Short mmCIF file of C-alpha atoms in Angstrom, two decimals:
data_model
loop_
_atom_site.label_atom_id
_atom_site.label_comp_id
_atom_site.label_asym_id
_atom_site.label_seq_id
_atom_site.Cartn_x
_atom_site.Cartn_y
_atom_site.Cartn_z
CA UNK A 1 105.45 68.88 98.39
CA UNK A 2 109.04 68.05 99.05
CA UNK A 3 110.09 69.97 102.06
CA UNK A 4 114.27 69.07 101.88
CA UNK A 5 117.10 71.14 100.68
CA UNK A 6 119.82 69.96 98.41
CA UNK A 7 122.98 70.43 100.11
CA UNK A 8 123.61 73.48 97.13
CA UNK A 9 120.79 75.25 99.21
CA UNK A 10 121.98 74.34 102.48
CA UNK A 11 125.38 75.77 101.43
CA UNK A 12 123.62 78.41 100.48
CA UNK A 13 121.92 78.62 103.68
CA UNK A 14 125.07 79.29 105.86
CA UNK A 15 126.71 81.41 103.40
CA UNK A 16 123.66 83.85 104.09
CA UNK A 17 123.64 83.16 107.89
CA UNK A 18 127.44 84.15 108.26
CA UNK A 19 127.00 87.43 106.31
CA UNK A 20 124.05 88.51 108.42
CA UNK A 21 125.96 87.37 111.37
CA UNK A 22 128.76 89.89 110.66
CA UNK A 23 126.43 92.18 108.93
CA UNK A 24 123.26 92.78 110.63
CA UNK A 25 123.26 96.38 112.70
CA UNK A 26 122.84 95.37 116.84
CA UNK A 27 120.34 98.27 117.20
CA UNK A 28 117.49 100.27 114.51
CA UNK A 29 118.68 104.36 114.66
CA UNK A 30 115.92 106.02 116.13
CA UNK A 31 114.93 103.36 118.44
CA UNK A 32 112.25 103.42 119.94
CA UNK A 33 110.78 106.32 117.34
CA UNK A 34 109.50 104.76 114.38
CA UNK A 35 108.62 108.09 112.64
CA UNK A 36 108.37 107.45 109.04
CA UNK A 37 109.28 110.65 107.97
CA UNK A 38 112.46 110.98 110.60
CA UNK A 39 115.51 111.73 108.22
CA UNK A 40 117.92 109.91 109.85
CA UNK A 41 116.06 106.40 109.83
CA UNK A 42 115.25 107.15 106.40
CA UNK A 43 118.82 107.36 105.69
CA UNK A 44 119.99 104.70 107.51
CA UNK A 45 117.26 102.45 106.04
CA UNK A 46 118.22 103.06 102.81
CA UNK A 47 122.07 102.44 104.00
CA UNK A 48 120.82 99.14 104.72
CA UNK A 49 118.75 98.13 102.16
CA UNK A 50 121.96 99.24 99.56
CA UNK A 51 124.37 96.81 101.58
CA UNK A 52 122.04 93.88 101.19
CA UNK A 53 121.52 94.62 98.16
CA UNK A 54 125.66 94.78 97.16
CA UNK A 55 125.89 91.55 99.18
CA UNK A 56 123.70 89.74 96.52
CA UNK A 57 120.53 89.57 98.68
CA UNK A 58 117.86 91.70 97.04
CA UNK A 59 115.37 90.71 94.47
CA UNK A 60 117.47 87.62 93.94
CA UNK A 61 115.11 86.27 91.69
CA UNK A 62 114.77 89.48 89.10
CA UNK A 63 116.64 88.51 85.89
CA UNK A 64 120.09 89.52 86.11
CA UNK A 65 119.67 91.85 83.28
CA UNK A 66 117.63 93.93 85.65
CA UNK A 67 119.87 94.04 88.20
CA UNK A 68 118.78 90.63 90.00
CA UNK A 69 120.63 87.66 90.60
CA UNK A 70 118.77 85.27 88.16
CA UNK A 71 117.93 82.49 91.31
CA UNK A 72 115.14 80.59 92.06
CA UNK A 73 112.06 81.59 94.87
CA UNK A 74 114.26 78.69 97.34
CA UNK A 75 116.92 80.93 97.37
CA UNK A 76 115.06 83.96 98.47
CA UNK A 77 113.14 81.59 100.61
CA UNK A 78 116.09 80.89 102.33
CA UNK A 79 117.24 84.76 102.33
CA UNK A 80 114.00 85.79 103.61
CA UNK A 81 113.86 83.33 106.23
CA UNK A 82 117.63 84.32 107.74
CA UNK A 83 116.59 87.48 107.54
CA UNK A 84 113.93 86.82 110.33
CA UNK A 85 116.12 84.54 112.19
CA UNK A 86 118.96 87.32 112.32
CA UNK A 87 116.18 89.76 113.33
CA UNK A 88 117.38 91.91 110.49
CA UNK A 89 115.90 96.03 109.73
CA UNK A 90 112.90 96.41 107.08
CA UNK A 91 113.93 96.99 103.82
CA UNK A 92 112.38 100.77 103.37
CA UNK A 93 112.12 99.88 99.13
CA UNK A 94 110.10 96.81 99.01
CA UNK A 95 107.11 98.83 97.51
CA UNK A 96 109.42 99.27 94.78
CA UNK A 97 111.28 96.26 94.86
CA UNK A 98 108.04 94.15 95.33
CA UNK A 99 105.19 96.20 93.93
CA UNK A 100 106.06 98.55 90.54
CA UNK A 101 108.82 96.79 89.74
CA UNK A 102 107.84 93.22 88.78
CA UNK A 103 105.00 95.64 87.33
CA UNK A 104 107.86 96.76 85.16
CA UNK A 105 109.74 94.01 84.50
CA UNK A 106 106.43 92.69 82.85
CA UNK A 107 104.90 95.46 81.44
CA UNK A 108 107.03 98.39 81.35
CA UNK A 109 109.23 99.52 78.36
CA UNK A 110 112.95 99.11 78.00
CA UNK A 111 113.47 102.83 79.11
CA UNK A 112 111.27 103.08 82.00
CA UNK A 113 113.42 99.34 83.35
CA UNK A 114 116.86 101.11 82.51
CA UNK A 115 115.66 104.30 83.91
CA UNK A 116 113.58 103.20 87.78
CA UNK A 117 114.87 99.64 88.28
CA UNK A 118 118.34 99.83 89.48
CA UNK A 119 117.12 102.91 92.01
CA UNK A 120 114.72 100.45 93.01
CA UNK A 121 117.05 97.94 94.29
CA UNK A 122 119.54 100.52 96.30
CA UNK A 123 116.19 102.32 97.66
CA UNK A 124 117.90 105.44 95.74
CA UNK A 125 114.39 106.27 95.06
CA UNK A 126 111.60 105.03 97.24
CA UNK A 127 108.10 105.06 95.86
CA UNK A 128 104.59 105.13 96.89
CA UNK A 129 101.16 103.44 95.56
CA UNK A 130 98.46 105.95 94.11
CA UNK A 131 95.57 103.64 93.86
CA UNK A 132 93.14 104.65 96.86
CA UNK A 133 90.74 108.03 96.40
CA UNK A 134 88.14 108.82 98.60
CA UNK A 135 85.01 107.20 97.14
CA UNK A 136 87.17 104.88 95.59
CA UNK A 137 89.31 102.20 98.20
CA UNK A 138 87.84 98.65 98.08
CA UNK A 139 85.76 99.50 94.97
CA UNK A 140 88.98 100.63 92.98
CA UNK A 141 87.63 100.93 90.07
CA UNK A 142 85.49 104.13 90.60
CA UNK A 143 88.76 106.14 90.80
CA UNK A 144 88.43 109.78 89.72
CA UNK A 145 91.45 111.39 89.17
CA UNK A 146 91.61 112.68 86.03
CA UNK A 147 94.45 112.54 83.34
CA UNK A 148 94.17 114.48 79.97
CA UNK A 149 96.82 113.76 76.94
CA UNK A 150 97.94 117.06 75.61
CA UNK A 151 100.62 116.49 73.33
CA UNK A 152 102.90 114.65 74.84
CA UNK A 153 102.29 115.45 78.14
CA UNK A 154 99.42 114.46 80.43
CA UNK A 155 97.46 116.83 82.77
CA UNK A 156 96.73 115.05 86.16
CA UNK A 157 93.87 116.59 88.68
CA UNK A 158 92.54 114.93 91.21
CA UNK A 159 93.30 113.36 94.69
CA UNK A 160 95.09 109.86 96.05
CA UNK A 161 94.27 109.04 100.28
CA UNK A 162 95.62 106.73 102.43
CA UNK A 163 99.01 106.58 100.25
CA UNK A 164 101.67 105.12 102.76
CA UNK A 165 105.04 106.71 102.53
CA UNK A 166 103.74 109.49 100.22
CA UNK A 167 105.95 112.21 102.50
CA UNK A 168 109.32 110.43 101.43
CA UNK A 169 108.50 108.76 98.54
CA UNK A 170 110.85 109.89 95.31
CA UNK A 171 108.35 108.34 92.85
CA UNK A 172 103.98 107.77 92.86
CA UNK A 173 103.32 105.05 90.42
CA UNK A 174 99.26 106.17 89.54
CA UNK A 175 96.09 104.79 88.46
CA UNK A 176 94.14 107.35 86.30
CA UNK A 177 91.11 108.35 84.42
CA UNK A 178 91.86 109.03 81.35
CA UNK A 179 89.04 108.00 79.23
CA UNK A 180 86.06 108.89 81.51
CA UNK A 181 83.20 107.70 79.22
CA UNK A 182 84.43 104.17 79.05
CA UNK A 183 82.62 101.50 81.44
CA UNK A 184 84.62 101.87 84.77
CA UNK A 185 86.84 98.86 84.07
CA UNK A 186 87.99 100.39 81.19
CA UNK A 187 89.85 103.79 80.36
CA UNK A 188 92.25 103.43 82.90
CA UNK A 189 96.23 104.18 82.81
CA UNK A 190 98.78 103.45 84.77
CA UNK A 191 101.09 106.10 84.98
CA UNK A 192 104.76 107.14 87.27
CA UNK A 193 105.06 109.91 88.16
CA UNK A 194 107.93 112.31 89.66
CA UNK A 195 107.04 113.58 93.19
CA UNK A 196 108.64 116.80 92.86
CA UNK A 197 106.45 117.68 90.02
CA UNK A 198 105.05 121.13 90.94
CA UNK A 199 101.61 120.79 91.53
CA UNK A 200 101.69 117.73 93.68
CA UNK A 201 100.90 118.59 97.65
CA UNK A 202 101.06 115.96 100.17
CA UNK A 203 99.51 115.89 103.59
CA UNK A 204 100.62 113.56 106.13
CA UNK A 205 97.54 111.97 108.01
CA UNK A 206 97.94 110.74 111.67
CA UNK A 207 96.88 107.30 112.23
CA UNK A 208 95.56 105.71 115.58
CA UNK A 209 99.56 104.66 115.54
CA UNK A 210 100.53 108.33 116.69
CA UNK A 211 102.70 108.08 113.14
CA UNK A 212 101.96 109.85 109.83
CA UNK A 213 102.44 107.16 107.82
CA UNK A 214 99.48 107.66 105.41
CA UNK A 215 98.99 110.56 103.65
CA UNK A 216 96.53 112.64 101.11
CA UNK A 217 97.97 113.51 97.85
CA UNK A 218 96.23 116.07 95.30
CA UNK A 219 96.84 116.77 92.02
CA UNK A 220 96.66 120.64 90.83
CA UNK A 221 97.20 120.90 86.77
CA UNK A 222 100.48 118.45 87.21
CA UNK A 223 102.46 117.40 84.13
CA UNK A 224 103.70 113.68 83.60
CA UNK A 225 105.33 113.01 80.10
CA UNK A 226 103.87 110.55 77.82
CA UNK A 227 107.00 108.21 77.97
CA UNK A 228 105.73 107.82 82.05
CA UNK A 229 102.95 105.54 81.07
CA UNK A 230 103.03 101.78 81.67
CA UNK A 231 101.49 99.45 79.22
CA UNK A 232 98.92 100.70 76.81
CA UNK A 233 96.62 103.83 77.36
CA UNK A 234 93.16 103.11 79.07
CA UNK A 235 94.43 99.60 79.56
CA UNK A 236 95.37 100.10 82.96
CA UNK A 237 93.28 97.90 84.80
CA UNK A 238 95.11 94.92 83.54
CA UNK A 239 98.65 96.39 84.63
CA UNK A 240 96.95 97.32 87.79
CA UNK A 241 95.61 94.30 88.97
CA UNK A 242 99.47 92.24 88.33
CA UNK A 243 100.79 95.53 91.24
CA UNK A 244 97.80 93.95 93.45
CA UNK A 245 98.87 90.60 93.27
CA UNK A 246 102.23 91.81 94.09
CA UNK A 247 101.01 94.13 96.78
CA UNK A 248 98.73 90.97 98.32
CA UNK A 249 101.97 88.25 98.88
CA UNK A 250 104.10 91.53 99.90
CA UNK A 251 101.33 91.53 103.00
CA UNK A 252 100.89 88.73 103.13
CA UNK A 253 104.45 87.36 103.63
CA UNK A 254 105.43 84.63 106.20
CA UNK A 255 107.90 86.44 107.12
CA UNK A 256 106.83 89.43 108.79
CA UNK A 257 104.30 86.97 111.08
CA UNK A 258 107.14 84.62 112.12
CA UNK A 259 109.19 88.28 113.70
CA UNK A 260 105.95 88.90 115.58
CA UNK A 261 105.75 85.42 116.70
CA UNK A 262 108.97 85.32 117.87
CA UNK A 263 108.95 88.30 119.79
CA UNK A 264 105.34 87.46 121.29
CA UNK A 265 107.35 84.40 122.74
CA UNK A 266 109.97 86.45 124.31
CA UNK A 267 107.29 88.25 126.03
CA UNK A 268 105.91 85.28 127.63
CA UNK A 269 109.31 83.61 128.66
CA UNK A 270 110.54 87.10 129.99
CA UNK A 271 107.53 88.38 131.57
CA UNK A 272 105.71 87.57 134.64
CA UNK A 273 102.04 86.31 135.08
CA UNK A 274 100.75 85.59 138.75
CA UNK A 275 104.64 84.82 139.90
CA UNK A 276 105.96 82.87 137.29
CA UNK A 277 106.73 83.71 133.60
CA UNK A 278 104.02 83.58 131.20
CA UNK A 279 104.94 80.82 129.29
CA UNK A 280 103.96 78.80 132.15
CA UNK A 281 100.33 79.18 132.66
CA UNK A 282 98.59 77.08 130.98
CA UNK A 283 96.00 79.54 129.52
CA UNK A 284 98.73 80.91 128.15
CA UNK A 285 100.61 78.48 126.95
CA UNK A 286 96.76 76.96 125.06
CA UNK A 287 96.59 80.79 123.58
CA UNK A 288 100.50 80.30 122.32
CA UNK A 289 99.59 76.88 120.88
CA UNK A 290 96.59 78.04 119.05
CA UNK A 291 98.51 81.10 117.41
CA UNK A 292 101.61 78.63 116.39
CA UNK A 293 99.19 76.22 115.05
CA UNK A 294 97.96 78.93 112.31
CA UNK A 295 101.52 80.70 112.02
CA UNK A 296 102.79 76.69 110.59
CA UNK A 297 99.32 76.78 108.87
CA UNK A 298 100.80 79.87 106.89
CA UNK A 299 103.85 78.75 106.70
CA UNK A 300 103.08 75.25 104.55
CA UNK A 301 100.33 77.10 102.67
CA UNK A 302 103.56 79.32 101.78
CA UNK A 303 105.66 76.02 101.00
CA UNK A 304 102.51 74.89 98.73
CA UNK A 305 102.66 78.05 96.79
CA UNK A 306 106.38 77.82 96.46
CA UNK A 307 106.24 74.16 95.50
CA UNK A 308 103.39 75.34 92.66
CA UNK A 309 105.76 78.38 91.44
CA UNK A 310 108.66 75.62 91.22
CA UNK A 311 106.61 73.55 89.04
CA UNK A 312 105.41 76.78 87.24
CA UNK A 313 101.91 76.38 88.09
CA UNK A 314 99.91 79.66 88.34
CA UNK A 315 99.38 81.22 92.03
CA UNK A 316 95.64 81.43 91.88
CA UNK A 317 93.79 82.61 94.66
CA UNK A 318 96.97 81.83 96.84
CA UNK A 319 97.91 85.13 97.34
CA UNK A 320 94.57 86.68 98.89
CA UNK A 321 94.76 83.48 100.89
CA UNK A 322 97.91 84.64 102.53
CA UNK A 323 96.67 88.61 102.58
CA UNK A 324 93.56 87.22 104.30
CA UNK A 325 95.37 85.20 106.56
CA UNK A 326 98.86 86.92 107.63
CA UNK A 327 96.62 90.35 108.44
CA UNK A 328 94.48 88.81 110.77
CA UNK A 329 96.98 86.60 112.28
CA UNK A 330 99.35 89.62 112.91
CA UNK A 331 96.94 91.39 114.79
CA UNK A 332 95.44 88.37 116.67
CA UNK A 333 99.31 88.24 117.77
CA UNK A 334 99.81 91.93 119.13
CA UNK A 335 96.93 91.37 121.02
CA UNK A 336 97.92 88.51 123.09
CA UNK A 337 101.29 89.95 123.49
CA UNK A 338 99.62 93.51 124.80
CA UNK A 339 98.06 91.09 127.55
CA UNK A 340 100.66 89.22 128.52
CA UNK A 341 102.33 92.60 129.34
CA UNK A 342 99.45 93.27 131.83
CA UNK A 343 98.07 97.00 132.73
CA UNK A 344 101.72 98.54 131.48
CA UNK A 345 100.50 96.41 127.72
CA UNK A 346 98.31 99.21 126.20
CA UNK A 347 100.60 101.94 127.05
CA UNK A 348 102.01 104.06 124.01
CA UNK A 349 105.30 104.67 122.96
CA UNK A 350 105.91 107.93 124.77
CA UNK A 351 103.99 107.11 128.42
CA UNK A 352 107.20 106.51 130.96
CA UNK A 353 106.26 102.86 132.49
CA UNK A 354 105.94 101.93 128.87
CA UNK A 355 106.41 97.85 128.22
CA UNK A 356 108.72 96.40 125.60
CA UNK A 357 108.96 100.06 124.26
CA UNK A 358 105.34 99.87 123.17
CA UNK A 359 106.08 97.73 120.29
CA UNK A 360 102.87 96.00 120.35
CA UNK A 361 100.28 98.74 121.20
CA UNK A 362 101.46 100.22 117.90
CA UNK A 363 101.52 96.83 116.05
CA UNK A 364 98.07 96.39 117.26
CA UNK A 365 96.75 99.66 115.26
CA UNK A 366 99.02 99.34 112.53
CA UNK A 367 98.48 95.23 111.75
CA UNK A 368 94.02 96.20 112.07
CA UNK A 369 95.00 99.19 109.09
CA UNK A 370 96.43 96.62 107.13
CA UNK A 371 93.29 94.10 107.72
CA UNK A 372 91.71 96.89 105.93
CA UNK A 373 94.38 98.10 103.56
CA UNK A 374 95.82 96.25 100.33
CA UNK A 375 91.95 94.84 99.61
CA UNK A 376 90.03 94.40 102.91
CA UNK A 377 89.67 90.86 104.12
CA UNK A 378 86.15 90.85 103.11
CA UNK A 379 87.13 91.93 99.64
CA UNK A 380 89.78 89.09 99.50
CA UNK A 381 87.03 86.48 100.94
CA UNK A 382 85.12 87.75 97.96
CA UNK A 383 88.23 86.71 95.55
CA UNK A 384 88.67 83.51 97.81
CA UNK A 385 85.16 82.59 97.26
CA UNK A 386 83.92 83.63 93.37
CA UNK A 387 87.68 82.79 91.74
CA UNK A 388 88.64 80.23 94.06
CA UNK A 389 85.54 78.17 95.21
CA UNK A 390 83.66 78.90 92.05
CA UNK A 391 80.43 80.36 94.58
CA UNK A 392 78.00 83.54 92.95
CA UNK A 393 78.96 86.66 93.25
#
């Protein structure tokens, strides 16, 4: 694993650095309300995401017929990374940008990538995942909403849950029945469709957050043209499973642990513990050292998997690795930093001796949903171990 930069990527480097520099926004709208569905950060999110994207910085490695740049992973390594340092917004597309549309890129026909893909990139259109059902979460594959071809048209009934984003999302893309006396693998579609289709009701469900992030979708006699389907009909599965691998480095990204990190260092150089800051008691400081320890743990087994995709080896198993790993570590994070802020730590957003504007109460609920979302960790050990270790199922 060779860990250097040429000096073409360290150029690269401080090109990046100086546009975030003069580029970054000094404070999120809507601070501290982190309301999914609040207009204005919507708005301003997607502002964002479209300047980062006209500055060269989003999906730099798509093909540059699809509206990427046509780099390698180093250079959105490097992007990715000054992102973090510069403590830039979220990017409110990346389901699309990450998710459906490698999906699409791979799978999808030339319509569908001249038609979603370049609304992907400016967040135009934001989009949301309908995999999850009740009955149907971890075991994906007993899904039971039902599609119907009639004519050229299919007939969708049924119901998504736990669909993040569902209340502002432009665009579902959909896993479907559609041929419901094939084995459960099989008979599957993938399928996008419009969220303004009538038929389509969404209801916003509140999380232990306080936010309405997730949200129940059903399905009432609701039209999607045939042209909407990805890949072949009841051949979903395989289309599916490429989103999921997707979905698992998206959650799994290095990124998102080193902001937490960082921040659960401010906390202990800025706050107090028994008359001197935090970061000097020794408990604390072991606790710090045994979080950084598995935070550069991530980070190399991050380099490996870049080094393998610059060699063009296969990912493997790598990316439930970092799922597994980048969930749990995220939460094991909020929770330290919730008690180095004392008996004001566990207070929520809206109590008025809140701490650090009760960041980390809320990252502590959100980062344990996403232990469970995307795959729970005991579903990715389960990868980990039969397609990685070679154990029995």
């Amino acid at each position: 694993m060779d860990l250097s930069l040429s000096p073409e990527h360290e150029a690269f480097r401080a090109r990046v650095r100086a546009w975030l520099k003069a580029n970054v926004p000094k404070r999120e709208v809507g601070e501290p309300s982190r309301e999914h569905g609040d207009p204005a950060r919507v708005r301003w999110l997607k502002d964002w995401q479209r300047t980062l994207y006209e500055a060269g910085y989003v999906a730099m490695g798509w093909p540059a017929e699809h509206g990427g740049r046509g780099l390698g992973i180093m250079e959105q390594t490097i992007v990715n990374q000054e992102l973090v340092a510069a403590r830039a917004p979220q990017q409110i597309g990346m389901m699309g940008v990450q998710m459906v549309g490698p999906t699409l890129i791979q799978f999808g026909s030339d319509e569908q990538r001249r038609r979603y893909l370049p609304r992907m990139l400016t967040a135009e259109e934001i989009w949301c995942q309908g995999y999850s059902e009740p009955g149907a979460g971890s075991d994906l594959a007993s899904l039971k909403t039902r599609a119907e071809l009639v004519g050229d048209e299919f007939i969708v009934n049924g119901q998504k849950v736990w669909t993040s984003n569902a209340q502002i999302a432009d665009w579902m893309f959909c896993l479907v029945r559609t041929d419901p006396s094939a084995p459960k693998h099989r008979g599957i579609s993938y399928l996008l469709i419009d969220m303004r289709t009538p038929g389509i009701t969404v209801r916003p469900l509140v999380q232990m957050t306080g936010d309405a992030g997730f949200n129940e979708v059903f399905f009432e006699d609701v039209r999607v043209p045939r042209r909407n389907l990805v890949g072949e009909l009841n051949q979903g599965w395989q289309v599916a499973n490429a989103t999921l691998a997707h979905e698992r480095n998206m959650l799994g990204s290095t990124t998102r642990t080193q902001q937490m990190f960082n921040g659960l260092l401010r906390i202990a150089q800025t706050h107090q513990r028994y008359g001197r800051p935090a970061a000097e008691d020794p408990v604390v400081r072991q606790k710090l050292a045994a979080l950084m320890i598995r935070v550069e743990a991530m980070k190399y087994h991050s380099l490996r998997q870049l080094t393998d995709a610059l060699k063009g080896r296969k990912p493997g198993i790598g990316a439930s690795v970092n799922k597994l790993v980048s969930t749990e570590l995220n939460h094991d994070i909020a929770a330290l930093a919730i008690e180095l802020l004392g008996n004001y730590g566990p207070l929520a957003r809206s109590a008025s001796r809140v701490a650090d504007r009760g960041i980390w109460p809320y990252e502590f609920m959100f980062t344990l949903g996403l232990i469970i979302g995307g795959g729970t960790s005991q579903i990715q050990k389960n990868i980990i171990s039969e397609r990685g270790l070679g154990m029995p199922r």
